[in-house]
XYZ file of C-alpha atoms in Angstrom:
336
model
C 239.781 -31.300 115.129
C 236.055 -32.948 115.537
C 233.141 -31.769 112.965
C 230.199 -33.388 110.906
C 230.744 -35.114 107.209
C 227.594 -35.721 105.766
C 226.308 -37.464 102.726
C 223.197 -38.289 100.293
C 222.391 -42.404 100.951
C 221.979 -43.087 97.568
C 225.853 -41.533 96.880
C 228.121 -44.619 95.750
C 231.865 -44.955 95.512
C 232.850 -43.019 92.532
C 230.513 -40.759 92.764
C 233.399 -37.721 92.856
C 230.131 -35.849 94.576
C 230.652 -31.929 95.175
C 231.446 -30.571 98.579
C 230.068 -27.735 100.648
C 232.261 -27.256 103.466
C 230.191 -24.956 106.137
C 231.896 -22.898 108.567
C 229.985 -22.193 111.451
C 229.912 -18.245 113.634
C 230.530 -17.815 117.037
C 229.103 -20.452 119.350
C 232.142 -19.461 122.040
C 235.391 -21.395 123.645
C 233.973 -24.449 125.819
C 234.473 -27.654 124.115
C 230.656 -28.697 125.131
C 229.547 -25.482 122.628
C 230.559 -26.837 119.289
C 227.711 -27.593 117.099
C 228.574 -31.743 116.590
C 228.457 -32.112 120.504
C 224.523 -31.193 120.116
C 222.120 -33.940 120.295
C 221.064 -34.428 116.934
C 223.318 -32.418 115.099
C 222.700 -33.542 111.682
C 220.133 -30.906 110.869
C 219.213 -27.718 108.690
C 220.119 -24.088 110.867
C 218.473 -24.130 114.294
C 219.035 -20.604 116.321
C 219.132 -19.527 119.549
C 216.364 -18.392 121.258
C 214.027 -19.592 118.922
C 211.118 -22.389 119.706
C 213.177 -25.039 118.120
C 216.480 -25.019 120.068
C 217.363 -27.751 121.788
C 220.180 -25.993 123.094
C 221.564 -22.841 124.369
C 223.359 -22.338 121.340
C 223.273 -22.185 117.416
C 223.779 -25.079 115.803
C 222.784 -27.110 112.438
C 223.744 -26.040 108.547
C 221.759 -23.126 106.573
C 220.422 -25.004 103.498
C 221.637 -28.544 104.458
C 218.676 -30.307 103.233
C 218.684 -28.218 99.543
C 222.762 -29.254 99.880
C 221.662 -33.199 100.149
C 218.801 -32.791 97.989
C 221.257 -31.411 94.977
C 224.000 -34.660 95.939
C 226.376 -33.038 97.723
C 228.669 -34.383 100.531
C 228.170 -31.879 103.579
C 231.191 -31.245 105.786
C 231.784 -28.668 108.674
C 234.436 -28.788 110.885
C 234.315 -27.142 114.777
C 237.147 -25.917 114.326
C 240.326 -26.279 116.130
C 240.588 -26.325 120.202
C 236.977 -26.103 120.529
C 235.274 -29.628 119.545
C 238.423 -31.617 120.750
C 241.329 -29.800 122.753
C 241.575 -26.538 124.295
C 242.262 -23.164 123.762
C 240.050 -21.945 120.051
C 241.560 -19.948 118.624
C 238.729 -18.064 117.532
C 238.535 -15.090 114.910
C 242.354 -16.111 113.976
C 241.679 -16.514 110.446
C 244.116 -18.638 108.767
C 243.261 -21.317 111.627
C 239.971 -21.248 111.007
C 240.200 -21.037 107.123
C 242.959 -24.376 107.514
C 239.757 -25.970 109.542
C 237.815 -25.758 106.783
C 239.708 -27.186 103.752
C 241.513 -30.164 106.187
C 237.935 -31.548 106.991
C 236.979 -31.837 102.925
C 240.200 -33.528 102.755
C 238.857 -36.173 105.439
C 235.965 -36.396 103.888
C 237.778 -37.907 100.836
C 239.208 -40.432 102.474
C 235.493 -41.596 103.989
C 233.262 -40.995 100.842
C 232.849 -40.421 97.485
C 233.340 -36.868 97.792
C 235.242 -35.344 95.098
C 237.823 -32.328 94.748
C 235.404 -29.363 93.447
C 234.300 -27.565 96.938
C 232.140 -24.624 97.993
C 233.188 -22.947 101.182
C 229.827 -21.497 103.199
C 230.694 -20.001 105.963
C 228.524 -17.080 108.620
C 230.571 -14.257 110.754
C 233.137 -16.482 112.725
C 232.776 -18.777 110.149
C 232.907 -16.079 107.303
C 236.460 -14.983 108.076
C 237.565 -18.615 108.173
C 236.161 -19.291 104.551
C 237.164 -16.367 102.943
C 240.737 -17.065 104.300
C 240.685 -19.840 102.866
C 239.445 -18.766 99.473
C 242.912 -16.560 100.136
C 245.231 -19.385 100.902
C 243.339 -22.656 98.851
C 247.240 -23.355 97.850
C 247.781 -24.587 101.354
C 245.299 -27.560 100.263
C 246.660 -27.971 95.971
C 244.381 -31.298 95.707
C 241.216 -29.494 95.579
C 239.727 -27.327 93.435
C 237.751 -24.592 95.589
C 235.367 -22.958 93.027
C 233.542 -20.412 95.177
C 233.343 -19.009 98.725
C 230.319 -18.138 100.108
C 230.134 -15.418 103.250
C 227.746 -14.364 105.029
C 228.476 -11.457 107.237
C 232.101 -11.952 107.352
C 234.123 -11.339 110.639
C 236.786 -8.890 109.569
C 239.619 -8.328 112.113
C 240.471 -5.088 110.215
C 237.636 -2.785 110.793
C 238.817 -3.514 115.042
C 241.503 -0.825 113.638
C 238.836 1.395 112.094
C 237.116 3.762 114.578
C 234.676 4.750 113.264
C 233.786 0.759 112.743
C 235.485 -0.297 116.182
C 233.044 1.514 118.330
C 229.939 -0.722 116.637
C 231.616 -3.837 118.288
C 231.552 -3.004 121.671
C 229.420 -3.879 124.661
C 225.852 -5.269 124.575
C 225.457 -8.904 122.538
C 228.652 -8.240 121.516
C 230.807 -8.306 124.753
C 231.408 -12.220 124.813
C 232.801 -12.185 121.462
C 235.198 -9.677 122.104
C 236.280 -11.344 125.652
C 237.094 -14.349 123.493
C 238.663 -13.052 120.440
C 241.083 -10.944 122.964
C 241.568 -14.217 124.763
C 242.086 -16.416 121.574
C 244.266 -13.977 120.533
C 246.374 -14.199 123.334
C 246.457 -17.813 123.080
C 247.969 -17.772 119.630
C 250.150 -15.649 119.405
C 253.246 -15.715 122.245
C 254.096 -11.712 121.873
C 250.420 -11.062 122.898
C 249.000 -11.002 126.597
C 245.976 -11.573 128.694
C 247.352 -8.998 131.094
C 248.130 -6.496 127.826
C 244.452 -5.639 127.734
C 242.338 -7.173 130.763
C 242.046 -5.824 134.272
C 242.363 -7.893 137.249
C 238.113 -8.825 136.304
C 238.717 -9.021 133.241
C 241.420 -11.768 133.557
C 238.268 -13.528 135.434
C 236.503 -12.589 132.154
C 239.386 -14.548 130.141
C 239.495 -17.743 132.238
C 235.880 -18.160 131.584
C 235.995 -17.980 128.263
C 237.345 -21.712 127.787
C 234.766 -23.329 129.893
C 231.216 -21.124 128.793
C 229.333 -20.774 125.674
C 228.940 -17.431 124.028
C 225.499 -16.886 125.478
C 226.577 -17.146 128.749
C 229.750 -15.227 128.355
C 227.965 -12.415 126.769
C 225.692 -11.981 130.171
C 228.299 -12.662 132.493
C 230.180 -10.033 130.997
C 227.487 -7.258 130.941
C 227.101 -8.498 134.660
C 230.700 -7.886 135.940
C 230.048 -4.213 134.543
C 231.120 -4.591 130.565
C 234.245 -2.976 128.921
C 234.822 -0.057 131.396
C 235.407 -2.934 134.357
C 236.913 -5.954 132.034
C 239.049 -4.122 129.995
C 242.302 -1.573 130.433
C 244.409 0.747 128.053
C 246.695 -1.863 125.794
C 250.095 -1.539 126.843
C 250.737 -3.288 123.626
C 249.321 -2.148 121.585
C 251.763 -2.427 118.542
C 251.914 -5.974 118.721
C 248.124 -6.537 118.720
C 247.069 -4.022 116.140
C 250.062 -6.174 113.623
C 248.644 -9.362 114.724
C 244.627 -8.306 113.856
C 245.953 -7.001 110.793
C 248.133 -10.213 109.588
C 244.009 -11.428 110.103
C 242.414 -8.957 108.086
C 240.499 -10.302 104.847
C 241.065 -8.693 101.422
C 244.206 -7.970 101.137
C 245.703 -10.297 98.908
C 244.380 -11.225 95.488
C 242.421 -14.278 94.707
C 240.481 -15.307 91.368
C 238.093 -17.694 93.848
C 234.811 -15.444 93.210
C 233.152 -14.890 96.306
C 229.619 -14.283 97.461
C 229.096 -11.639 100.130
C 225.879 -11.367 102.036
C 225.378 -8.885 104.681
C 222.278 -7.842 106.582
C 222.335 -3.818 107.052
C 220.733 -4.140 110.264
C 223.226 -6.064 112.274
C 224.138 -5.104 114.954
C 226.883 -7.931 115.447
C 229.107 -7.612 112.275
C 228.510 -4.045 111.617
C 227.491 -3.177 107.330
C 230.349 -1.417 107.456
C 232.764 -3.799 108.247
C 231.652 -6.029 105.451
C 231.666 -2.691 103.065
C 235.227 -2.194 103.970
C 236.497 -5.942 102.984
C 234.353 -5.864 100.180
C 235.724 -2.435 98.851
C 239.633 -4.064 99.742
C 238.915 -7.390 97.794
C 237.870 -5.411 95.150
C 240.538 -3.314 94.941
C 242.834 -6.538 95.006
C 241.003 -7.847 91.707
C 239.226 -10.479 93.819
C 235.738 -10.925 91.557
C 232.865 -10.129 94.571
C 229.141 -10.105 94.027
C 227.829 -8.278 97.120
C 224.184 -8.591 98.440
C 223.107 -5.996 101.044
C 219.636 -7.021 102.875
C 217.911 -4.179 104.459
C 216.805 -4.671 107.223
C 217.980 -8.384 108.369
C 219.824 -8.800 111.453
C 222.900 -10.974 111.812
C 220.635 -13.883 112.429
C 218.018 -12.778 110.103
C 220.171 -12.607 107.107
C 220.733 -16.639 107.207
C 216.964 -17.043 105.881
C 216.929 -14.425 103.988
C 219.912 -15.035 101.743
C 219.635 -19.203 101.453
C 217.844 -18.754 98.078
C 220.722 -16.595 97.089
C 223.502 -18.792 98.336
C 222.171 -22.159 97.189
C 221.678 -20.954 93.709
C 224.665 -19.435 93.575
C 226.706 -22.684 94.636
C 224.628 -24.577 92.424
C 225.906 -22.186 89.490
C 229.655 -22.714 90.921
C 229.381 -26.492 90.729
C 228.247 -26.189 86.966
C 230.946 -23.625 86.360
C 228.703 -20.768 84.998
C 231.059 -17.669 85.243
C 230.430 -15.879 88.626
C 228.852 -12.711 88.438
C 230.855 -9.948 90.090
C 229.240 -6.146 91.192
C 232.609 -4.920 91.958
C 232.532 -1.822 93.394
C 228.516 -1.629 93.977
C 226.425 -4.215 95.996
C 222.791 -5.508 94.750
C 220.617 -4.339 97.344
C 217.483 -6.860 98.538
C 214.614 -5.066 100.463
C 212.959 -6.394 103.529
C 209.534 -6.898 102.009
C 207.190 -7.812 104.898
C 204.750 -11.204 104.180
C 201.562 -9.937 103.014
């Protein structure tokens, strides 16, 4: 596993400094695509396409500077088989979510990080740290006292219909090549051949050597799901496998922050409605932000306020706020 660990200069061994441990979304399977291979990686959120990319990708931490500013040690893994290896296993939650608590734990052994962490994480990246929030036994030597998520990836609503049919085709073709690829990869009763056609197997192969971006338009290219994908003639075993990765079904007394733009059109509303309503129902203390209006990308902006205050308030263990079952609803108020 490769990623970033980043601290304030003036920190000093000692120091037991907080932790945010950011997990980033979906930058695809090619080794060259995780966000420390970028020149300059060290940096707060940079997008793609916007004027400041260096890069055909996303790449950077949402509120890194506020995060260094405040004294906290920085980490964010690239998770496994994609900044060193092969074969990401991407949107397969508990690896993801083990990503993220292993590279706090190397930070501890580097610098004066201490054992209370935050887990940020953004649609890949927001399964992974709400897994985690759901399995923080698997690391009992720190103390995770929140989990932040913005527009969580949630395997779950792939089984929901009426939610399924959101998450296909257009921007969102790439990320579904992959995830039915990744899945494939990690788990030995699941196939390439269950679920891609003879193109689509092309589709599959590419998927560990480009970047989402390109992935995405080579899809739509070779013709999109009618000509990549078949009927699953296994369907069983994958619709067990997505759920064994669905968030919100156990209970966890980590309070978590959801944030969730009701204009995306890459983690649909309603998928993050349907994880919040679950975690609820499993006693799991939410507070839910909806932001109308803000896209997948657009909601990063929009909620850092949110998100760095409400880390802030984790780190000085106010009691979380929780809106459990009804979500606090921010407008898109255009700049005057």
């Amino acid at each position: 596993m490769s990623g970033l660990i980043i601290g304030p200069k003036s920190a000093k061994e000692g120091d037991n400094l907080p932790v945010v441990s950011w997990a980033h979304g979906t930058v695809g399977g090619a080794r060259y695509c995780a966000p420390s291979n970028v020149p300059n990686p060290v940096s707060d959120f940079v997008g793609f396409p916007s004027f400041e990319s260096t890069v055909p990708n996303d790449y950077g931490i949402p509120g890194l500077s506020a995060f260094i500013q405040a004294g906290y040690v920085v980490v964010a893994s690239d998770y496994q088989g994609l900044g060193a290896g092969d074969k990401h296993e991407y949107a397969v939650g508990q690896s993801q979510a083990r990503n993220a608590l292993d590279i706090v734990t190397a930070a501890r052994k580097l610098t004066p990080a201490g054992n209370k962490v935050v887990l940020l994480g953004w649609s890949q990246g927001g399964l992974g740290v709400v897994t985690a929030g759901e399995i923080a036994s698997y690391a009992p030597n720190l103390d995770v006292v929140g989990v932040a998520a913005l527009a969580p990836a949630n395997p779950k609503s792939f089984l929901i219909p009426d939610i399924a049919k959101q998450s296909t085709g257009g921007p969102r073709i790439g990320r579904i090549i992959l995830l039915n690829t990744a899945y494939a990869w990690a788990y030995p009763d699941l196939h390439l051949s269950d679920v891609f056609t003879d193109t689509g197997l092309k589709a599959a192969e590419a998927a560990s050597r480009q970047c989402m971006q390109q992935l995405s338009i080579t899809g739509d290219t070779a013709g999109g799901d009618s000509v990549l994908f078949k009927a699953n003639n296994n369907l069983d075993a994958w619709v067990a496998r997505l759920a064994k990765n669905a968030i919100g079904q156990v209970e966890s007394q980590i309070p978590v922050l959801v944030m969730q733009g009701t204009a995306d059109n890459i983690i649909p509303a309603d998928s993050t409605d349907l994880y919040v309503r679950d975690a609820c129902e499993h006693h799991t203390p939410v507070f839910y932000i909806r932001y109308v209006g803000k896209d997948h990308r657009g909601l990063l902006p929009a909620a850092e306020a949110d998100f760095t205050n409400w880390i802030a308030d984790r780190f000085t263990e106010k009691s979380p706020p929780s809106n459990c079952p009804n979500a606090e609803v921010r407008l898109d108020i255009p700049d005057q």
